[in-house]
């Protein structure tokens, strides 16, 4: 599952590479759900629709009703679950996430994990690029979330992750209050009841600025999650780390 926007230069190559990695695992059925909305205006939608005629595994989902980034991801989750998928992999386009590392997620799942989260900050992970503000927000936000929520993940904001069907259904059923990138942290917090693993990933940021509205959204939802935990409605995440 992958939301895309304005990726016409590498969208086709990216989709083919993801499917090629998955093909090596010989799954009985694989679907790549590419979610696009009105944010994408450079022809990526048309390019992927044409590619889908060649690749039956590619399912293009156009969702003009999306109002924020969370809507795009949730639409992808819902489409994946509706297809009957037993596992749902979330990956970002534009090669900020390396498709060649998908196998590490699948290996962790095969070893018994229900949720596998990518980490940029431990166990072979790395962060490359010239977006120090994003790095600061990711590291600082993760440390604050662990402190307030009782979580123990080394990377609370990564968006490269794999879910067992039942785990993802449970996480979504608890609801996502964030309207910005903090929803990734929210999902990890909701995953506390499941067997969790982290795998190191190489991350290359897109270079987008950290918006003040996203920071305000993160602080608002973090406070809500803190009080939910304080009232005894949530438990810490315990991470089993994949070396």
PDB file of C-alpha atoms in Angstrom:
ATOM      1  CA  UNK A   1       0.000   0.000   0.000  1.00  0.00           C
ATOM      2  CA  UNK A   2       1.501   3.293  -1.080  1.00  0.00           C
ATOM      3  CA  UNK A   3       0.111   6.841  -1.326  1.00  0.00           C
ATOM      4  CA  UNK A   4       1.687   8.743  -4.235  1.00  0.00           C
ATOM      5  CA  UNK A   5       1.650  12.344  -5.395  1.00  0.00           C
ATOM      6  CA  UNK A   6       3.605  13.977  -8.216  1.00  0.00           C
ATOM      7  CA  UNK A   7       5.972  11.034  -8.737  1.00  0.00           C
ATOM      8  CA  UNK A   8       5.754  10.780 -12.522  1.00  0.00           C
ATOM      9  CA  UNK A   9       9.534  10.505 -12.944  1.00  0.00           C
ATOM     10  CA  UNK A  10       9.930   7.329 -10.910  1.00  0.00           C
ATOM     11  CA  UNK A  11       6.458   5.955 -10.112  1.00  0.00           C
ATOM     12  CA  UNK A  12       6.593   3.163 -12.701  1.00  0.00           C
ATOM     13  CA  UNK A  13      10.103   2.083 -11.740  1.00  0.00           C
ATOM     14  CA  UNK A  14       9.178   2.116  -8.067  1.00  0.00           C
ATOM     15  CA  UNK A  15       6.053  -0.025  -8.526  1.00  0.00           C
ATOM     16  CA  UNK A  16       7.909  -2.563 -10.658  1.00  0.00           C
ATOM     17  CA  UNK A  17      10.732  -2.825  -8.130  1.00  0.00           C
ATOM     18  CA  UNK A  18       8.361  -3.400  -5.200  1.00  0.00           C
ATOM     19  CA  UNK A  19       6.515  -6.113  -7.109  1.00  0.00           C
ATOM     20  CA  UNK A  20       9.791  -7.706  -8.157  1.00  0.00           C
ATOM     21  CA  UNK A  21      10.965  -7.990  -4.549  1.00  0.00           C
ATOM     22  CA  UNK A  22       7.641  -9.498  -3.485  1.00  0.00           C
ATOM     23  CA  UNK A  23       7.662 -11.945  -6.397  1.00  0.00           C
ATOM     24  CA  UNK A  24      10.777 -13.597  -4.961  1.00  0.00           C
ATOM     25  CA  UNK A  25       8.709 -14.648  -1.933  1.00  0.00           C
ATOM     26  CA  UNK A  26       6.251 -16.532  -4.136  1.00  0.00           C
ATOM     27  CA  UNK A  27       3.095 -15.381  -2.377  1.00  0.00           C
ATOM     28  CA  UNK A  28      -0.125 -16.797  -3.781  1.00  0.00           C
ATOM     29  CA  UNK A  29      -1.462 -13.277  -4.355  1.00  0.00           C
ATOM     30  CA  UNK A  30       0.084  -9.806  -4.231  1.00  0.00           C
ATOM     31  CA  UNK A  31      -1.587  -6.438  -4.788  1.00  0.00           C
ATOM     32  CA  UNK A  32       0.068  -3.014  -4.950  1.00  0.00           C
ATOM     33  CA  UNK A  33      -2.507  -0.381  -3.948  1.00  0.00           C
ATOM     34  CA  UNK A  34      -1.385   3.012  -5.260  1.00  0.00           C
ATOM     35  CA  UNK A  35      -3.493   5.741  -3.639  1.00  0.00           C
ATOM     36  CA  UNK A  36      -3.701   9.126  -5.360  1.00  0.00           C
ATOM     37  CA  UNK A  37      -5.851  12.203  -4.928  1.00  0.00           C
ATOM     38  CA  UNK A  38      -6.112  15.792  -6.155  1.00  0.00           C
ATOM     39  CA  UNK A  39      -2.718  16.697  -4.649  1.00  0.00           C
ATOM     40  CA  UNK A  40      -1.095  14.826  -7.547  1.00  0.00           C
ATOM     41  CA  UNK A  41      -1.235  16.999 -10.682  1.00  0.00           C
ATOM     42  CA  UNK A  42       1.757  15.991 -12.797  1.00  0.00           C
ATOM     43  CA  UNK A  43       0.273  13.008 -14.638  1.00  0.00           C
ATOM     44  CA  UNK A  44       1.250  10.320 -12.120  1.00  0.00           C
ATOM     45  CA  UNK A  45      -2.359   9.103 -11.966  1.00  0.00           C
ATOM     46  CA  UNK A  46      -2.585   8.654 -15.734  1.00  0.00           C
ATOM     47  CA  UNK A  47       0.839   7.003 -15.891  1.00  0.00           C
ATOM     48  CA  UNK A  48      -0.096   4.453 -13.230  1.00  0.00           C
ATOM     49  CA  UNK A  49      -3.490   3.752 -14.769  1.00  0.00           C
ATOM     50  CA  UNK A  50      -1.716   2.901 -18.011  1.00  0.00           C
ATOM     51  CA  UNK A  51       0.766   0.723 -16.127  1.00  0.00           C
ATOM     52  CA  UNK A  52      -2.075  -1.124 -14.406  1.00  0.00           C
ATOM     53  CA  UNK A  53      -3.200  -2.384 -17.819  1.00  0.00           C
ATOM     54  CA  UNK A  54       0.141  -4.193 -18.034  1.00  0.00           C
ATOM     55  CA  UNK A  55       0.448  -5.218 -14.373  1.00  0.00           C
ATOM     56  CA  UNK A  56      -2.687  -6.872 -12.948  1.00  0.00           C
ATOM     57  CA  UNK A  57      -1.126  -6.724  -9.464  1.00  0.00           C
ATOM     58  CA  UNK A  58      -1.264  -2.910  -9.548  1.00  0.00           C
ATOM     59  CA  UNK A  59      -4.517  -1.427  -8.261  1.00  0.00           C
ATOM     60  CA  UNK A  60      -4.829   2.338  -8.719  1.00  0.00           C
ATOM     61  CA  UNK A  61      -7.115   3.973  -6.160  1.00  0.00           C
ATOM     62  CA  UNK A  62      -8.191   7.525  -6.946  1.00  0.00           C
ATOM     63  CA  UNK A  63      -9.620   9.250  -3.863  1.00  0.00           C
ATOM     64  CA  UNK A  64     -10.412  12.918  -4.633  1.00  0.00           C
ATOM     65  CA  UNK A  65     -12.352  13.131  -1.368  1.00  0.00           C
ATOM     66  CA  UNK A  66      -9.134  12.949   0.677  1.00  0.00           C
ATOM     67  CA  UNK A  67      -8.650  15.987   2.885  1.00  0.00           C
ATOM     68  CA  UNK A  68      -5.278  15.201   4.453  1.00  0.00           C
ATOM     69  CA  UNK A  69      -2.379  12.769   4.365  1.00  0.00           C
ATOM     70  CA  UNK A  70      -4.075  10.509   6.910  1.00  0.00           C
ATOM     71  CA  UNK A  71      -7.062  10.044   4.607  1.00  0.00           C
ATOM     72  CA  UNK A  72      -4.755   8.730   1.880  1.00  0.00           C
ATOM     73  CA  UNK A  73      -3.104   6.174   4.137  1.00  0.00           C
ATOM     74  CA  UNK A  74      -6.361   5.025   5.717  1.00  0.00           C
ATOM     75  CA  UNK A  75      -7.902   4.592   2.258  1.00  0.00           C
ATOM     76  CA  UNK A  76      -4.944   2.385   1.364  1.00  0.00           C
ATOM     77  CA  UNK A  77      -5.371   0.325   4.526  1.00  0.00           C
ATOM     78  CA  UNK A  78      -9.084  -0.102   3.881  1.00  0.00           C
ATOM     79  CA  UNK A  79      -8.599  -1.105   0.252  1.00  0.00           C
ATOM     80  CA  UNK A  80      -5.951  -3.634   1.275  1.00  0.00           C
ATOM     81  CA  UNK A  81      -8.134  -5.177   3.967  1.00  0.00           C
ATOM     82  CA  UNK A  82     -11.172  -5.262   1.667  1.00  0.00           C
ATOM     83  CA  UNK A  83      -9.128  -7.244  -0.856  1.00  0.00           C
ATOM     84  CA  UNK A  84      -8.712 -10.011   1.712  1.00  0.00           C
ATOM     85  CA  UNK A  85      -5.013  -9.378   2.347  1.00  0.00           C
ATOM     86  CA  UNK A  86      -3.492 -11.285   5.257  1.00  0.00           C
ATOM     87  CA  UNK A  87      -0.596  -8.820   5.502  1.00  0.00           C
ATOM     88  CA  UNK A  88      -0.433  -5.110   4.645  1.00  0.00           C
ATOM     89  CA  UNK A  89       2.881  -3.399   3.893  1.00  0.00           C
ATOM     90  CA  UNK A  90       3.021   0.392   4.049  1.00  0.00           C
ATOM     91  CA  UNK A  91       5.792   2.043   2.034  1.00  0.00           C
ATOM     92  CA  UNK A  92       6.371   5.624   0.905  1.00  0.00           C
ATOM     93  CA  UNK A  93       6.997   6.446  -2.750  1.00  0.00           C
ATOM     94  CA  UNK A  94       9.832   8.486  -4.221  1.00  0.00           C
ATOM     95  CA  UNK A  95      12.459   6.067  -2.888  1.00  0.00           C
ATOM     96  CA  UNK A  96      12.476   7.651   0.544  1.00  0.00           C
ATOM     97  CA  UNK A  97      11.946   4.005   1.503  1.00  0.00           C
ATOM     98  CA  UNK A  98      14.111   1.389  -0.221  1.00  0.00           C
ATOM     99  CA  UNK A  99      12.034  -1.441  -1.766  1.00  0.00           C
ATOM    100  CA  UNK A 100      15.019  -3.771  -1.474  1.00  0.00           C
ATOM    101  CA  UNK A 101      14.533  -3.780   2.298  1.00  0.00           C
ATOM    102  CA  UNK A 102      11.048  -5.280   2.126  1.00  0.00           C
ATOM    103  CA  UNK A 103      12.514  -8.735   2.683  1.00  0.00           C
ATOM    104  CA  UNK A 104      13.693  -7.729   6.171  1.00  0.00           C
ATOM    105  CA  UNK A 105      10.094  -6.951   7.127  1.00  0.00           C
ATOM    106  CA  UNK A 106       8.866 -10.263   5.755  1.00  0.00           C
ATOM    107  CA  UNK A 107      11.585 -12.157   7.605  1.00  0.00           C
ATOM    108  CA  UNK A 108      10.552 -10.534  10.893  1.00  0.00           C
ATOM    109  CA  UNK A 109       6.924 -11.448  10.209  1.00  0.00           C
ATOM    110  CA  UNK A 110       7.927 -15.031   9.432  1.00  0.00           C
ATOM    111  CA  UNK A 111       9.697 -15.109  12.790  1.00  0.00           C
ATOM    112  CA  UNK A 112       6.417 -14.320  14.569  1.00  0.00           C
ATOM    113  CA  UNK A 113       5.944 -10.551  14.597  1.00  0.00           C
ATOM    114  CA  UNK A 114       2.440  -9.153  14.077  1.00  0.00           C
ATOM    115  CA  UNK A 115       3.678  -5.605  13.441  1.00  0.00           C
ATOM    116  CA  UNK A 116       7.073  -4.790  11.943  1.00  0.00           C
ATOM    117  CA  UNK A 117       8.222  -1.177  12.153  1.00  0.00           C
ATOM    118  CA  UNK A 118      11.144   0.346  10.282  1.00  0.00           C
ATOM    119  CA  UNK A 119      13.689   2.249  12.349  1.00  0.00           C
ATOM    120  CA  UNK A 120      16.122   4.858  11.072  1.00  0.00           C
ATOM    121  CA  UNK A 121      17.879   5.305  14.372  1.00  0.00           C
ATOM    122  CA  UNK A 122      19.033   1.845  15.505  1.00  0.00           C
ATOM    123  CA  UNK A 123      20.084  -1.633  14.403  1.00  0.00           C
ATOM    124  CA  UNK A 124      21.497  -0.791  10.992  1.00  0.00           C
ATOM    125  CA  UNK A 125      19.113   2.050  10.195  1.00  0.00           C
ATOM    126  CA  UNK A 126      20.260   5.337   8.669  1.00  0.00           C
ATOM    127  CA  UNK A 127      19.014   8.817   7.785  1.00  0.00           C
ATOM    128  CA  UNK A 128      20.574  10.604   4.827  1.00  0.00           C
ATOM    129  CA  UNK A 129      19.688  13.977   3.333  1.00  0.00           C
ATOM    130  CA  UNK A 130      19.730  17.683   4.012  1.00  0.00           C
ATOM    131  CA  UNK A 131      16.577  18.046   6.120  1.00  0.00           C
ATOM    132  CA  UNK A 132      17.945  18.564   9.662  1.00  0.00           C
ATOM    133  CA  UNK A 133      14.667  20.050  10.897  1.00  0.00           C
ATOM    134  CA  UNK A 134      12.806  16.858  10.002  1.00  0.00           C
ATOM    135  CA  UNK A 135      15.478  14.774  11.673  1.00  0.00           C
ATOM    136  CA  UNK A 136      15.231  16.861  14.831  1.00  0.00           C
ATOM    137  CA  UNK A 137      11.440  16.573  14.923  1.00  0.00           C
ATOM    138  CA  UNK A 138      11.575  12.814  14.335  1.00  0.00           C
ATOM    139  CA  UNK A 139      14.189  12.155  17.020  1.00  0.00           C
ATOM    140  CA  UNK A 140      12.805  14.602  19.536  1.00  0.00           C
ATOM    141  CA  UNK A 141       9.207  13.617  18.897  1.00  0.00           C
ATOM    142  CA  UNK A 142      10.033   9.950  19.304  1.00  0.00           C
ATOM    143  CA  UNK A 143      11.809  10.535  22.610  1.00  0.00           C
ATOM    144  CA  UNK A 144       8.894  12.605  23.931  1.00  0.00           C
ATOM    145  CA  UNK A 145       6.349   9.996  22.814  1.00  0.00           C
ATOM    146  CA  UNK A 146       8.295   7.195  24.515  1.00  0.00           C
ATOM    147  CA  UNK A 147       8.498   9.241  27.707  1.00  0.00           C
ATOM    148  CA  UNK A 148       4.807  10.150  27.855  1.00  0.00           C
ATOM    149  CA  UNK A 149       3.265   6.996  26.400  1.00  0.00           C
ATOM    150  CA  UNK A 150       5.481   4.319  27.904  1.00  0.00           C
ATOM    151  CA  UNK A 151       6.513   3.043  24.483  1.00  0.00           C
ATOM    152  CA  UNK A 152       9.964   1.595  23.827  1.00  0.00           C
ATOM    153  CA  UNK A 153      10.453   1.907  20.077  1.00  0.00           C
ATOM    154  CA  UNK A 154      13.620   3.505  18.725  1.00  0.00           C
ATOM    155  CA  UNK A 155      11.704   5.212  15.899  1.00  0.00           C
ATOM    156  CA  UNK A 156       8.149   6.315  16.666  1.00  0.00           C
ATOM    157  CA  UNK A 157       7.564   8.268  13.442  1.00  0.00           C
ATOM    158  CA  UNK A 158       8.713   5.968  10.635  1.00  0.00           C
ATOM    159  CA  UNK A 159       6.143   5.160   7.961  1.00  0.00           C
ATOM    160  CA  UNK A 160       7.741   1.969   6.602  1.00  0.00           C
ATOM    161  CA  UNK A 161       5.825  -0.854   8.293  1.00  0.00           C
ATOM    162  CA  UNK A 162       4.133  -4.227   7.928  1.00  0.00           C
ATOM    163  CA  UNK A 163       0.963  -5.407   9.686  1.00  0.00           C
ATOM    164  CA  UNK A 164      -0.769  -8.714  10.160  1.00  0.00           C
ATOM    165  CA  UNK A 165      -4.401  -8.299   9.103  1.00  0.00           C
ATOM    166  CA  UNK A 166      -5.875  -8.722  12.587  1.00  0.00           C
ATOM    167  CA  UNK A 167      -3.358  -6.269  14.060  1.00  0.00           C
ATOM    168  CA  UNK A 168      -4.133  -3.559  11.507  1.00  0.00           C
ATOM    169  CA  UNK A 169      -7.878  -4.028  11.982  1.00  0.00           C
ATOM    170  CA  UNK A 170      -7.423  -3.636  15.733  1.00  0.00           C
ATOM    171  CA  UNK A 171      -5.301  -0.501  15.346  1.00  0.00           C
ATOM    172  CA  UNK A 172      -7.775   1.166  12.984  1.00  0.00           C
ATOM    173  CA  UNK A 173     -10.697   0.244  15.235  1.00  0.00           C
ATOM    174  CA  UNK A 174      -9.160   2.344  18.021  1.00  0.00           C
ATOM    175  CA  UNK A 175      -9.375   5.403  15.775  1.00  0.00           C
ATOM    176  CA  UNK A 176      -6.835   7.915  14.494  1.00  0.00           C
ATOM    177  CA  UNK A 177      -7.206  11.445  15.836  1.00  0.00           C
ATOM    178  CA  UNK A 178      -4.211  12.981  14.080  1.00  0.00           C
ATOM    179  CA  UNK A 179      -4.689  14.774  10.778  1.00  0.00           C
ATOM    180  CA  UNK A 180      -0.953  14.899  10.062  1.00  0.00           C
ATOM    181  CA  UNK A 181       2.180  12.722  10.083  1.00  0.00           C
ATOM    182  CA  UNK A 182       1.813  12.055  13.820  1.00  0.00           C
ATOM    183  CA  UNK A 183      -0.729   9.364  12.953  1.00  0.00           C
ATOM    184  CA  UNK A 184       2.256   7.021  12.479  1.00  0.00           C
ATOM    185  CA  UNK A 185       3.100   7.437  16.172  1.00  0.00           C
ATOM    186  CA  UNK A 186      -0.558   7.010  17.053  1.00  0.00           C
ATOM    187  CA  UNK A 187      -0.687   3.692  15.207  1.00  0.00           C
ATOM    188  CA  UNK A 188       2.431   2.421  16.957  1.00  0.00           C
ATOM    189  CA  UNK A 189       0.889   3.318  20.308  1.00  0.00           C
ATOM    190  CA  UNK A 190      -2.283   1.401  19.441  1.00  0.00           C
ATOM    191  CA  UNK A 191      -0.180  -1.647  18.523  1.00  0.00           C
ATOM    192  CA  UNK A 192       0.787  -2.330  22.148  1.00  0.00           C
ATOM    193  CA  UNK A 193      -1.183  -5.587  22.392  1.00  0.00           C
ATOM    194  CA  UNK A 194       0.616  -7.224  19.462  1.00  0.00           C
ATOM    195  CA  UNK A 195       3.991  -8.860  18.989  1.00  0.00           C
ATOM    196  CA  UNK A 196       6.237  -6.109  17.615  1.00  0.00           C
ATOM    197  CA  UNK A 197       9.608  -6.095  15.871  1.00  0.00           C
ATOM    198  CA  UNK A 198      11.784  -3.283  14.527  1.00  0.00           C
ATOM    199  CA  UNK A 199      14.068  -3.580  11.498  1.00  0.00           C
ATOM    200  CA  UNK A 200      16.711  -1.092  10.420  1.00  0.00           C
ATOM    201  CA  UNK A 201      15.921   0.926   7.298  1.00  0.00           C
ATOM    202  CA  UNK A 202      17.757   3.425   5.118  1.00  0.00           C
ATOM    203  CA  UNK A 203      15.716   6.607   4.858  1.00  0.00           C
ATOM    204  CA  UNK A 204      16.118   9.488   2.427  1.00  0.00           C
ATOM    205  CA  UNK A 205      13.766  12.397   3.232  1.00  0.00           C
ATOM    206  CA  UNK A 206      11.771  14.101   0.510  1.00  0.00           C
ATOM    207  CA  UNK A 207      12.995  17.502   1.639  1.00  0.00           C
ATOM    208  CA  UNK A 208       9.553  18.825   2.564  1.00  0.00           C
ATOM    209  CA  UNK A 209       9.489  21.352   5.383  1.00  0.00           C
ATOM    210  CA  UNK A 210       8.034  20.545   8.793  1.00  0.00           C
ATOM    211  CA  UNK A 211       4.853  22.592   9.008  1.00  0.00           C
ATOM    212  CA  UNK A 212       3.827  24.298  12.218  1.00  0.00           C
ATOM    213  CA  UNK A 213       0.324  22.866  11.788  1.00  0.00           C
ATOM    214  CA  UNK A 214       1.780  19.334  11.826  1.00  0.00           C
ATOM    215  CA  UNK A 215       3.670  20.069  15.047  1.00  0.00           C
ATOM    216  CA  UNK A 216       0.548  21.502  16.686  1.00  0.00           C
ATOM    217  CA  UNK A 217      -1.452  18.455  15.567  1.00  0.00           C
ATOM    218  CA  UNK A 218       1.214  16.137  16.996  1.00  0.00           C
ATOM    219  CA  UNK A 219       1.243  17.872  20.383  1.00  0.00           C
ATOM    220  CA  UNK A 220      -2.568  17.849  20.554  1.00  0.00           C
ATOM    221  CA  UNK A 221      -2.872  14.121  19.876  1.00  0.00           C
ATOM    222  CA  UNK A 222       0.145  13.243  22.031  1.00  0.00           C
ATOM    223  CA  UNK A 223      -1.563  14.947  24.965  1.00  0.00           C
ATOM    224  CA  UNK A 224      -4.766  12.981  24.287  1.00  0.00           C
ATOM    225  CA  UNK A 225      -2.846   9.691  24.175  1.00  0.00           C
ATOM    226  CA  UNK A 226      -1.027  10.582  27.390  1.00  0.00           C
ATOM    227  CA  UNK A 227      -4.270  11.147  29.257  1.00  0.00           C
ATOM    228  CA  UNK A 228      -5.739   7.986  27.790  1.00  0.00           C
ATOM    229  CA  UNK A 229      -2.787   6.055  29.163  1.00  0.00           C
ATOM    230  CA  UNK A 230      -3.027   7.874  32.505  1.00  0.00           C
ATOM    231  CA  UNK A 231      -6.635   6.708  32.810  1.00  0.00           C
ATOM    232  CA  UNK A 232      -5.494   3.124  32.295  1.00  0.00           C
ATOM    233  CA  UNK A 233      -6.909   2.669  28.796  1.00  0.00           C
ATOM    234  CA  UNK A 234      -3.598   1.971  27.107  1.00  0.00           C
ATOM    235  CA  UNK A 235      -0.455  -0.049  27.793  1.00  0.00           C
ATOM    236  CA  UNK A 236       3.194   0.396  26.772  1.00  0.00           C
ATOM    237  CA  UNK A 237       4.556  -0.928  23.515  1.00  0.00           C
ATOM    238  CA  UNK A 238       7.220  -3.561  24.058  1.00  0.00           C
ATOM    239  CA  UNK A 239       9.543  -3.901  21.063  1.00  0.00           C
ATOM    240  CA  UNK A 240      11.375  -7.036  19.985  1.00  0.00           C
ATOM    241  CA  UNK A 241      14.206  -5.788  17.793  1.00  0.00           C
ATOM    242  CA  UNK A 242      15.317  -7.556  14.610  1.00  0.00           C
ATOM    243  CA  UNK A 243      19.112  -7.378  14.455  1.00  0.00           C
TER     244      UNK A 243
END
